[in-house]
Structure formats: structure tokens, C-alpha cells
Coordinates of C-alpha atoms and ligand atoms in Angstrom, one line a residue:
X6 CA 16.5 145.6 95.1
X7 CA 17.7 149.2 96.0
X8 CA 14.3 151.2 96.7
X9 CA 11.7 148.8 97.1
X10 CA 9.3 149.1 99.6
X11 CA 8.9 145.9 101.4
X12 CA 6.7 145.5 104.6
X13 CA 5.7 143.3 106.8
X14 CA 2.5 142.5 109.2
X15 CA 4.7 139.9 112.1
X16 CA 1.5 138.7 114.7
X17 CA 1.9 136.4 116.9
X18 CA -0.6 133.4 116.4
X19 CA -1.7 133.3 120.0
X20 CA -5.5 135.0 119.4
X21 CA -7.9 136.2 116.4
X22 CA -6.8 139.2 114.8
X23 CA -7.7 142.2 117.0
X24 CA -8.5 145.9 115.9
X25 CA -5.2 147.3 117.0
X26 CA -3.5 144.0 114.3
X27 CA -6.0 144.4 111.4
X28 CA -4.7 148.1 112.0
X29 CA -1.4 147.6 111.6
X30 CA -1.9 145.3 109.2
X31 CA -4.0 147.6 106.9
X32 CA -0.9 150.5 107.3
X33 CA 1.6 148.1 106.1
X34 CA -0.6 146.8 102.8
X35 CA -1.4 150.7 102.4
X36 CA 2.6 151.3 102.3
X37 CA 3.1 148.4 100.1
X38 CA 0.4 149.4 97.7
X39 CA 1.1 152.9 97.4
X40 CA 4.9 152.3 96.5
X41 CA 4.0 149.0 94.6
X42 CA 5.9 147.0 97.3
X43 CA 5.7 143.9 98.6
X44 CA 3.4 143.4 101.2
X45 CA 5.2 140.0 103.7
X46 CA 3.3 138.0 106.4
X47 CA 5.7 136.8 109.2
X48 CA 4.1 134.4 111.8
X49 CA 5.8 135.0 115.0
X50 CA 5.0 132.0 116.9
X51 CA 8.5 131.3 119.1
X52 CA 6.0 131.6 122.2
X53 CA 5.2 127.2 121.7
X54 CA 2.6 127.4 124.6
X55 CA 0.4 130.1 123.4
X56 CA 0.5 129.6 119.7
X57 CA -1.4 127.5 117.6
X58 CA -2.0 126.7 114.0
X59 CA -5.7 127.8 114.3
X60 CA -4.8 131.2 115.4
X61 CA -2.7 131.5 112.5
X62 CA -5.5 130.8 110.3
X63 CA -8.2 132.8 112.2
X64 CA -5.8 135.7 111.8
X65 CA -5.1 134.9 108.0
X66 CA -8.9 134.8 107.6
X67 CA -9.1 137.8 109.4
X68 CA -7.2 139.4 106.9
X69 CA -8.4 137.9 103.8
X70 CA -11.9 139.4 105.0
X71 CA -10.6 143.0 104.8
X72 CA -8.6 142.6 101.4
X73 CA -5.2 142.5 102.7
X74 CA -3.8 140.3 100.6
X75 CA 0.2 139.4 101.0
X76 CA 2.7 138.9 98.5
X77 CA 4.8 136.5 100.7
X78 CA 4.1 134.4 103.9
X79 CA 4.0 130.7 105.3
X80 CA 1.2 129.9 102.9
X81 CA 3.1 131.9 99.6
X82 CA 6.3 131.4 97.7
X83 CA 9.0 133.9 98.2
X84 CA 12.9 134.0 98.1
X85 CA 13.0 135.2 101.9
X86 CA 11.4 132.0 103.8
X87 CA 10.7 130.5 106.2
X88 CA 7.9 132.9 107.3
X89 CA 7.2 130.9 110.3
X90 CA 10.0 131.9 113.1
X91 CA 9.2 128.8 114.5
X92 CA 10.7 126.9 110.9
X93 CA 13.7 129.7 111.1
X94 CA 15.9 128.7 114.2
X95 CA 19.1 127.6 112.6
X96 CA 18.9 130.8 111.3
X97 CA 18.8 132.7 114.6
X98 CA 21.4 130.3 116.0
X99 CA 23.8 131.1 113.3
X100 CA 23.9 134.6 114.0
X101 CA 23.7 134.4 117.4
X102 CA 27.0 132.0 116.9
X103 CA 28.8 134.9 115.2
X104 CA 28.2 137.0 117.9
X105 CA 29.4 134.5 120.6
X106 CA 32.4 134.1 118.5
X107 CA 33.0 138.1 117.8
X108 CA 33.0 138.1 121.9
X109 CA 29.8 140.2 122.2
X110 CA 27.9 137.8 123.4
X111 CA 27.9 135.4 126.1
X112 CA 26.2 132.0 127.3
X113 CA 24.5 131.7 130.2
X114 CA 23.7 127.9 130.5
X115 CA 21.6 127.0 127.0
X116 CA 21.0 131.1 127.0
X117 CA 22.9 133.6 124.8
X118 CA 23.2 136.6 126.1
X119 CA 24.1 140.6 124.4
X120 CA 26.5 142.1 126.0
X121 CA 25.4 146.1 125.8
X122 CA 28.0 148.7 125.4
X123 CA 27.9 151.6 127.5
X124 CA 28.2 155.1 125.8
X125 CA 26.1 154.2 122.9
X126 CA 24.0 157.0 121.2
X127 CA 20.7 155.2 120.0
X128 CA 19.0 157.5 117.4
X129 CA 16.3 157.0 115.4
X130 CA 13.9 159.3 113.3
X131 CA 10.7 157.6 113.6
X132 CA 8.4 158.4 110.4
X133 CA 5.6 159.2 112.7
X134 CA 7.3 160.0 115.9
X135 CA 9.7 162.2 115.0
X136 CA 13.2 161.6 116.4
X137 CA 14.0 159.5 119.4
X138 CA 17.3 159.0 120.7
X139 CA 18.2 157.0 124.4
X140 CA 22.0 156.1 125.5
X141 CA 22.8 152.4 125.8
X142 CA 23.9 152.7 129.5
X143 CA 20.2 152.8 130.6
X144 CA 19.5 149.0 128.8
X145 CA 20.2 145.7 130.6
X146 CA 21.7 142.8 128.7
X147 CA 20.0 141.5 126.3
X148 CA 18.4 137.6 126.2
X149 CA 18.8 136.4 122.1
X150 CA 18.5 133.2 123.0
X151 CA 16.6 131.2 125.7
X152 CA 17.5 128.7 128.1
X153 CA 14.9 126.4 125.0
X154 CA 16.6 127.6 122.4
X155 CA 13.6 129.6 121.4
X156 CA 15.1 133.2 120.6
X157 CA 13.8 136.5 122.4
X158 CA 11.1 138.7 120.1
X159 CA 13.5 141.5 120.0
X160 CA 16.3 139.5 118.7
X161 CA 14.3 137.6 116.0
X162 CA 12.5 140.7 114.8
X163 CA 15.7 142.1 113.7
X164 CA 17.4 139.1 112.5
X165 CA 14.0 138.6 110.5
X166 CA 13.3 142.1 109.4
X167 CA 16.9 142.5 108.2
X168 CA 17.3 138.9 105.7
X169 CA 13.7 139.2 104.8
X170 CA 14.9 142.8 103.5
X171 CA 12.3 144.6 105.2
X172 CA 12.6 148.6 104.4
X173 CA 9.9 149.8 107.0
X174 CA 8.8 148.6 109.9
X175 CA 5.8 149.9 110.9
X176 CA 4.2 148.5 113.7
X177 CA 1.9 149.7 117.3
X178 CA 3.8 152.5 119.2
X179 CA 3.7 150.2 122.2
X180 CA 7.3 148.9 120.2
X181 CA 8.4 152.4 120.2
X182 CA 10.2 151.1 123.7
X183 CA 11.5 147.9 122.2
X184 CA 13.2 150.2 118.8
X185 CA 16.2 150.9 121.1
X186 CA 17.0 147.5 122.0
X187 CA 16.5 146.8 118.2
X188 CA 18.4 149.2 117.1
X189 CA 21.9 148.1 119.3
X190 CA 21.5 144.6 118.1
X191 CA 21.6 146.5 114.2
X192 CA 24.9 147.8 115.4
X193 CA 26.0 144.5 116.6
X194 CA 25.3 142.6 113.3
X195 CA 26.9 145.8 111.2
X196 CA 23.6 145.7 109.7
X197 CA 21.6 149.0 108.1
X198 CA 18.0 149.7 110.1
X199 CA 15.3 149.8 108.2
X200 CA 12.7 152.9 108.5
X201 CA 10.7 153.0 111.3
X202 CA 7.2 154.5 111.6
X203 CA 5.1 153.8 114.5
X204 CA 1.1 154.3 114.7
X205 CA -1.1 155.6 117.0
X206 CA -2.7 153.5 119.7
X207 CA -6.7 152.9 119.3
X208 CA -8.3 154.1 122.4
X209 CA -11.8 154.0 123.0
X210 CA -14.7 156.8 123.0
X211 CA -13.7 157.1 127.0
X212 CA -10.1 157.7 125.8
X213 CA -9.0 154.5 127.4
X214 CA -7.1 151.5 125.7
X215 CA -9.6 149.9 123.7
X216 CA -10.5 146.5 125.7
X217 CA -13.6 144.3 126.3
X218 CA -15.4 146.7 127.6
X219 CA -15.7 149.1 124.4
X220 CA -17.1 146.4 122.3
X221 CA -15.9 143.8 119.6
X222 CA -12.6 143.8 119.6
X223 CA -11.4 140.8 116.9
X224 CA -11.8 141.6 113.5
X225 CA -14.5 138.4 113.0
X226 CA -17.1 139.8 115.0
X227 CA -17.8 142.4 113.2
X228 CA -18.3 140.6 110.3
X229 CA -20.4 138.2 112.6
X230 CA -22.2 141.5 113.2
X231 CA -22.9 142.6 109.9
X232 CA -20.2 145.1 108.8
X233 CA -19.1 145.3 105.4
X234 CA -15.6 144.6 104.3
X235 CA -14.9 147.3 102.8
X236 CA -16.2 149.9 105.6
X237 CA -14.1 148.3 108.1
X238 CA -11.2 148.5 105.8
X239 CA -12.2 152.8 105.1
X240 CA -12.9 152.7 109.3
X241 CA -9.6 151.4 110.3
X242 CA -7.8 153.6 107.8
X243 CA -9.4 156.1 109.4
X244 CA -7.8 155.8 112.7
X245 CA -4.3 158.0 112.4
X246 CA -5.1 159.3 108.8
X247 CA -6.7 160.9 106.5
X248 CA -7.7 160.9 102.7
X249 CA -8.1 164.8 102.3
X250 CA -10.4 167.3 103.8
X251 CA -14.4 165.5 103.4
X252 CA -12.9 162.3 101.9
X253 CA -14.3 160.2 104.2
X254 CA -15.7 157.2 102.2
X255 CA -13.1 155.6 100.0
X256 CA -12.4 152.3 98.6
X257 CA -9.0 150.2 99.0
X258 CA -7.6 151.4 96.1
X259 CA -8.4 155.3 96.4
X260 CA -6.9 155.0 99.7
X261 CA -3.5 153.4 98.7
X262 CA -3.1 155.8 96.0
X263 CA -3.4 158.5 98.6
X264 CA -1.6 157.2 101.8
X265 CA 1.4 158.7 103.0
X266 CA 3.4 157.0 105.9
X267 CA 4.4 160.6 107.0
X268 CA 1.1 162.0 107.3
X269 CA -0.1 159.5 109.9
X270 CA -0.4 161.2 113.0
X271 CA 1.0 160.1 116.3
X272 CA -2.4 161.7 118.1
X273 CA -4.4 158.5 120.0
X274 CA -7.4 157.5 117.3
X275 CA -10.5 157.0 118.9
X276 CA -12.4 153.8 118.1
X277 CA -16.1 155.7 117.3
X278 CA -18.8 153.3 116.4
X279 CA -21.2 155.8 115.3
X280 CA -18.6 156.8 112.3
X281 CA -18.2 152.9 111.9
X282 CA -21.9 152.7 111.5
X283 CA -22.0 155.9 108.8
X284 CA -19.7 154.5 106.7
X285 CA -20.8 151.2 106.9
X286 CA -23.9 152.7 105.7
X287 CA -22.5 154.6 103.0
X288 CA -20.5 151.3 101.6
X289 CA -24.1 149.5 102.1
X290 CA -25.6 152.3 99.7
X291 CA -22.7 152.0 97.3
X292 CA -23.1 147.7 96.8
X293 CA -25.2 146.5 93.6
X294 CA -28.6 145.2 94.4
X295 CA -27.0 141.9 94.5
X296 CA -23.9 141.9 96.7
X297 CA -26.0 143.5 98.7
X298 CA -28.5 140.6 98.8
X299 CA -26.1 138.4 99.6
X300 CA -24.8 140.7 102.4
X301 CA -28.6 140.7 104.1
X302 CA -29.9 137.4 103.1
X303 CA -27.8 135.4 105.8
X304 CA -29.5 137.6 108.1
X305 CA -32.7 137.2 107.1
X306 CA -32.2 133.5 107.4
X307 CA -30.9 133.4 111.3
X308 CA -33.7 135.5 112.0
X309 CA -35.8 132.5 110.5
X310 CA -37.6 134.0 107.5
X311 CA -38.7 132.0 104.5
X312 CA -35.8 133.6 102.3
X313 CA -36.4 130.3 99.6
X314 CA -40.1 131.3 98.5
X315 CA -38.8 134.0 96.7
X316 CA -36.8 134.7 93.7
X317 CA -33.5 136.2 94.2
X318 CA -34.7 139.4 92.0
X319 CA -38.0 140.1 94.1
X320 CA -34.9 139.9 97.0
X321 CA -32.8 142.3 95.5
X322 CA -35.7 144.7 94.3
X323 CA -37.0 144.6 98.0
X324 CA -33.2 146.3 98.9
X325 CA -33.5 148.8 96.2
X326 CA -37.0 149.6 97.5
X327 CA -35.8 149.9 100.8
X328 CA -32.8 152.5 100.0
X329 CA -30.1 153.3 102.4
X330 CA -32.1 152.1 105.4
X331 CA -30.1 150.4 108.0
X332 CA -26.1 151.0 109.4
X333 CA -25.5 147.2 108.9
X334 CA -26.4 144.5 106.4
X335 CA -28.2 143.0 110.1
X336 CA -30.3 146.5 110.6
X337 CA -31.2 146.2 107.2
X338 CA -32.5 142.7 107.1
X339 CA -34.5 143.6 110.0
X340 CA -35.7 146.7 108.5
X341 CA -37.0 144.3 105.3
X342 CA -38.9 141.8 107.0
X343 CA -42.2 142.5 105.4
X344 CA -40.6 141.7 102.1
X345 CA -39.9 138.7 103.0
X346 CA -43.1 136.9 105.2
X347 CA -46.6 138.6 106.4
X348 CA -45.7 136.4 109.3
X349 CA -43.4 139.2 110.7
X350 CA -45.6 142.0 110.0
X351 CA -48.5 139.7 112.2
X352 CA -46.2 139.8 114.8
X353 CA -45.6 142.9 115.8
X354 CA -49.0 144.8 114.7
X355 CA -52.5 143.5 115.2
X356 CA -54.6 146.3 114.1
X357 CA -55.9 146.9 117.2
X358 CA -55.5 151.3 116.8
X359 CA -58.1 151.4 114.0
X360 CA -61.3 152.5 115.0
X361 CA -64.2 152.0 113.4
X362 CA -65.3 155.6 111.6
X363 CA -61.8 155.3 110.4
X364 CA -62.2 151.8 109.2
X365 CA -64.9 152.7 106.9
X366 CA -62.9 155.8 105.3
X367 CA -60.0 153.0 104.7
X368 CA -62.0 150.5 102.9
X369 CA -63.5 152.9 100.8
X370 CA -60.2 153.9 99.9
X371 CA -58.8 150.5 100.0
X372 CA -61.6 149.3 97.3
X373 CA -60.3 152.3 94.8
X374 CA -57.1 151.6 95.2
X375 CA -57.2 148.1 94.4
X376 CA -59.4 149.0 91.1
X377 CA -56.5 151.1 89.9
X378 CA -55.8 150.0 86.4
X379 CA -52.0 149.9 87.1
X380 CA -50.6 148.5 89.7
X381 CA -46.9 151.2 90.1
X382 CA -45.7 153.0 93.1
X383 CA -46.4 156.2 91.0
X384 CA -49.6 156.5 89.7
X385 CA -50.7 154.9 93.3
X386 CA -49.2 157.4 95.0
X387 CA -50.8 159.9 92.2
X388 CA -54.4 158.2 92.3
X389 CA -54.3 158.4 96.6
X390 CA -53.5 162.2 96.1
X391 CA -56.2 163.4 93.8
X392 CA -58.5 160.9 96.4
X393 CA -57.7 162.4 99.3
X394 CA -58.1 166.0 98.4
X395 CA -61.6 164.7 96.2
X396 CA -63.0 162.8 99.8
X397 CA -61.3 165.4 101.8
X398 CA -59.5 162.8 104.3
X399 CA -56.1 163.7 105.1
X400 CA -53.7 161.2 103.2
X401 CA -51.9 160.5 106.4
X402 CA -55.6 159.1 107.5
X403 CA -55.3 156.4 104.7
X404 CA -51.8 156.5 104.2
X405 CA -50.6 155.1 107.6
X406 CA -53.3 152.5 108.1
X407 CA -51.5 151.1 104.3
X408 CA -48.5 151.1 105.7
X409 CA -48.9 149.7 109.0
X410 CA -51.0 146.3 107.2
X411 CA -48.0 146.0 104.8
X412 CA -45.1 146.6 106.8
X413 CA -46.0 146.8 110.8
X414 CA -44.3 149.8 111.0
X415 CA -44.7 153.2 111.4
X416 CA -41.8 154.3 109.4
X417 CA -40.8 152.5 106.0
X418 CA -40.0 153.3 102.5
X419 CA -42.4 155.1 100.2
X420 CA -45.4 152.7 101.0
X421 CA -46.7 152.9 97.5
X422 CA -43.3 151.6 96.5
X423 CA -43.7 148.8 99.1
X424 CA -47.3 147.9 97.8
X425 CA -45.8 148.0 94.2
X426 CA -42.9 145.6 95.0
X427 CA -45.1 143.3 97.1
X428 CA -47.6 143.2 94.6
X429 CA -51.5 144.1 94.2
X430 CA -52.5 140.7 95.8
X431 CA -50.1 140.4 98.4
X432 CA -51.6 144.2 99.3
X433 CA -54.8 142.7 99.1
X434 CA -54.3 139.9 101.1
X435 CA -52.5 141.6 104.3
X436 CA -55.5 144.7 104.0
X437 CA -57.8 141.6 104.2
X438 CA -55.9 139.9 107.2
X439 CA -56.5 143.4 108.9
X440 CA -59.9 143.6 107.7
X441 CA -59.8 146.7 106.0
X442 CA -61.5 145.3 102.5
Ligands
LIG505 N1 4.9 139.8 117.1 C1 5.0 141.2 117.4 C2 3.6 141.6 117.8 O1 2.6 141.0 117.5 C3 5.5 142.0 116.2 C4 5.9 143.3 116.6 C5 6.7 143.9 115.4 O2 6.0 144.2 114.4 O3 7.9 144.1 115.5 O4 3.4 142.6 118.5

């Protein structure tokens, strides 16, 4: 046993899991990876009002999504259970007994109460933090039991983190005030503390505590919102580390193999959606054409487009063709459209800004275009060249009339690669619909 890592994530089931938790989280999974620990899930749900079962399994959820996966927990076999506090009372009751019996505790009513000494040094060399020390004399008693029999958060933490074997607690800074406390009741059981490493609070861009107001806050939502695993995963273990000088984009396992507890930093991280965006969009550009399909098509579907009347390869093509466009698998589906229906080209562009001296000069170049003998992005965009320079018309005269008929936009891919992928009648059909034939 002697030397192995073995870390816990403890939330309390009474919300989804939150940035600051999947952050937490993510450090302790880090910790247990990189050492080839064990990474535990502890449910603290003493608090009977606020907790529920669904919570527990959002959160769970929550974590499956970013690839935390635990080694033990209320749902996984392991020699250190219950990992529900709520299924481990007779174990906080027995230790609370010893201290009753040992005289340094007391009952109050149902309550059992610490008695703190006075004169006690309370040291500890936080990984992150550096040292902290307080004296005793400053702490009131301290509740391990309530009046419900329920015990106190900073009396089950330690009973938990020390017969679940925990070797490093590493949890929000906003414990860092709660460690003392912790620490005494270590004392009081003659138990060794475990290593403790606290991490930086996530503030927002406006350097206040990220809320509400900065955004999605649970984990969900930005999956809801289109953001890949993965680059939430690199995002968040971005926020009080770092992989190296210009290692910015990593994957789970690059990231465990690098992390170092020590190297977190205790400066505030700032919760920056544009670098959540980049890297979203770098993890985007890294997915094979069909994970990334499946990433976009859901989107495509909510925004109502007839996803079924094609083949999954014309699908996945159609995201190849359209490159790393788009920060989110949403942007990107909206970015695609015209791959998918003429509908939603119809809708936003009606042709309107073609005059008619340039009309002619189109469909004159429309009707040699459609002759060419083969029908690939290259030799299009080859043949429209050596015609634009032979008819002296400027290939942005032809070339953006093309691509507003096939995509409605002004700015798209190549649009020779879009006519290639949408094929030589589909092109023909939407230049017709615009009357440009
Ligand atoms: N249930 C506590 C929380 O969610 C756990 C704190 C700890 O890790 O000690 O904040």
C-alpha cells in the first residue's frame, strides 16, 4: 500500500457538476494517472434536504463526458466502501464514540462536540500553497456530530479521507480555511495527514468569481453547446497549469504523462472563452471525418435540415470540404448548411445583387463550366482561370456569383471544392434556381 497515489473527487450531490468541480475533478484523475493511482469518487451527500440521487448522476454524467473515469465509487467495487457518506454513519459514530470515551469530546444533547486544545501549532505544507501554519486557540469547538446524527463536512472528510486511504487531497482553495480544522481532528484520531494541494480559484475574464453572469457554468451545457470532450478536458487543465512552453493542445493522456501537482500555480485562472473556443477548434480539426459527423449532425438536425437524404459519406466529405471552419461542432453545422438542403441557401440569398450586364458574363461562364469534361475541384478551378484571363473578366466577377448560388454566402470553402462535393447537377440546379443558366 506504502506509495500509492490514491485521490479522491468528494461533491456533494446537491447540483450538476459546475466548472470549478469538473476542475477539481480533472486535477485529481491527472494525479491518479500520472502516478498510476487510483482515482476514488466519494458522494458527500450528509446534507438530506439538498441532495438527491439525480444530482449524483448528472454529476457522474458530467464526468463520464470529460473522460474521468474512477477506479472506485458508489457505482464500483472497491475494498474502501461505502462511498456514499450517507451509507457510512456507523462509521462516523464509531469514531466519534472513541473520542467521547478518550474525554476529548463532548455531547451536547444528540450533538458531539471537539473539544479544541489551546496551544496547538497547526502546520501544513500545502503542495500548491506553500506552508500554512495557524495556532488552535483562534478555532471554536468543533460540531462532528449533529443534533440528526448527520456528521459535520469537516469531520467526515477526515474520517473518510483517512480509512479510504487517501494520500492527497486536492481540492478548491476555498478549503484552504477548513485544512486547520482538519488537521486538529488528524491529531485527535493519532492519525497521519495526507498531502494537501489546493488549486486556484476560476475567476472570470472581469477577474470576479466565475458566476451566472460569465456564462455556462455546469459542465452539461457546454456540451449542450457544442464543445468537444476532449477540448473541455485540455481547457480546464489549462486553468492553474501548464504542459510546457507552446503545448497548448494536448490530449488526456499527453497531459497525465506531463502533470505535476507541484507545478500548479496558486495564481487565480481566468475562465477565457475565446481560448475555449481555439482549442475547441483545434480538437474539431484533429477528429476523423466521422466523429466529427456525428459531433455536427445533431446540430444539423435541431436546426431542422434533411440530414436523412444523404449518405453518411457525402456527410463526412462535406466536413472535410469545409476544413477547420467553425469554434464548435454548432458553428460548424451552421457553417455547412448548403451541404445539406438548397432550402437554406434560398433563405438567406435571393439573387437580387446581380445585375444584368453581369448576368450575361455569368451564364456564359456558367454554360463552359458545366461542359467541362470532369467534374473535380481542380481542373474547375484550372478551367475558370485560363477563362477568366481568355474573356478578360476578373475571376472574382464569376467566382462570387458561383459561390453565393451554392452556398448563400459570401465567404466559404474553395467554391470549386463545394461545387465538386455537391455535384455537377446539384450546381446546375441552384445556378438555374438563380437564373444564371
Ligand atoms: N463535498 C465537499 C465539496 O464539495 C468536498 C470538499 C473536499 O474535497 O474536502 O466542496
Amino acid at each position: 500500500m506504502a506509495g500509492t497515489v490514491r485521490v479522491r473527487f468528494a461533491p456533494s450531490p446537491t447540483g450538476a457538476l459546475h466548472i470549478g468541480g469538473g476542475h477539481t475533478a480533472l486535477f485529481n484523475w491527472l494525479w491518479a494517472r500520472h502516478n498510476g493511482g487510483r482515482f476514488i469518487l466519494r458522494i458527500e451527500d450528509t446534507d438530506r434536504e439538498r441532495s438527491t440521487k439525480e444530482y449524483e448522476e448528472t454529476i457522474m454524467a458530467g464526468m463520464e463526458w470529460l473522460g474521468l473515469d474512477w477506479d472506485e465509487g458508489p457505482d464500483r467495487a472497491g475494498d474502501f466502501g461505502p462511498y456514499r457518506q450517507s451509507e457510512r454513519l456507523e462509521i462516523y459514530h464509531h469514531w466519534a464514540n472513541r473520542l467521547l470515551s478518550e474525554g476529548s469530546a463532548y455531547r451536547e444533547g444528540e450533538a458531539v462536540i471537539y473539544r479544541v486544545p489551546q496551544g496547538v501549532s497547526l502546520a501544513f505544507d500545502d503542495v500548491v500553497y506553500g506552508h500554512i501554519e495557524m495556532m488552535s486557540d483562534t478555532l471554536k469547538d468543533i460540531v462532528l456530530i449533529k443534533s440528526d446524527g448527520m456528521p459535520t463536512y469537516n469531520y467526515a472528510v477526515v474520517v473518510d479521507d483517512h480509512t479510504m486511504a487517501i494520500s492527497h487531497v486536492i481540492r478548491g482553495e476555498d478549503h484552504i480555511s477548513n485544512t486547520p480544522k482538519q488537521l486538529l481532528l488528524y491529531r485527535a484520531l493519532q492519525w497521519e495527514y495526507p498531502v494537501f494541494g489546493h488549486l486556484p480559484m476560476i475567476l472570470g475574464k472581469d477577474k470576479k468569481k466565475l458566476s451566472k453572469r460569465h456564462g455556462a457554468t455546469s459542465v452539461y451545457e457546454y456540451r449542450d453547446m457544442g464543445y468537444m470532450p476532449d477540448a473541455m478536458f485540455n481547457f480546464l487543465a489549462l486553468l492553474g497549469w501548464s504542459a510546457g512552453e507552446g503545448n497548448e493542445v494536448f490530449s488526456r493522456e499527453e497531459a497525465a504523462a506531463l502533470f505535476e501537482l507541484s507545478r500548479v500555480t496558486k495564481r487565480s485562472a481566468i475562465f477565457d472563452m475565446e481560448k475555449l473556443n481555439h482549442i475547441n477548434q483545434e480538437h474539431l480539426k484533429m477528429l476523423d471525418p466521422s466523429t466529427r459527423l456525428d459531433l455536427v449532425e445533431p446540430f444539423w438536425r435541431e436546426m431542422g435540415l434533411p440530414v436523412d437524404e444523404h449518405s453518411r459519406e457525402y456527410l463526412a466529405q462535406s466536413l472535410v470540404v469545409l476544413g477547420g471552419r467553425g469554434q464548435t461542432a454548432r458553428e460548424a453545422a451552421g457553417y455547412s448548411d448548403y451541404f445539406v438542403t438548397f432550402d437554406a441557401v434560398k433563405k438567406r440569398y435571393d439573387g437580387s445583387d446581380i445585375d444584368e450586364a453581369q448576368r450575361a458574363t455569368v451564364r456564359r461562364y456558367v454554360r463552359d463550366l458545366l461542359a467541362c469534361p470532369e467534374w473535380k475541384a481542380d481542373l474547375l478551378e484550372e478551367f475558370t482561370r485560363t477563362w477568366s484571363t481568355e474573356q478578360a473578366v476578373k475571376m472574382k466577377e464569376i467566382a462570387m456569383p458561383l459561390r453565393m448560388a451554392l452556398t448563400g454566402m459570401k465567404v466559404s470553402p474553395g467554391i470549386f471544392e463545394v461545387a465538386e462535393q455537391i455535384g455537377r447537377e446539384e450546381t446546375k440546379r441552384r445556378l438555374a434556381h438563380y437564373n444564371l443558366l
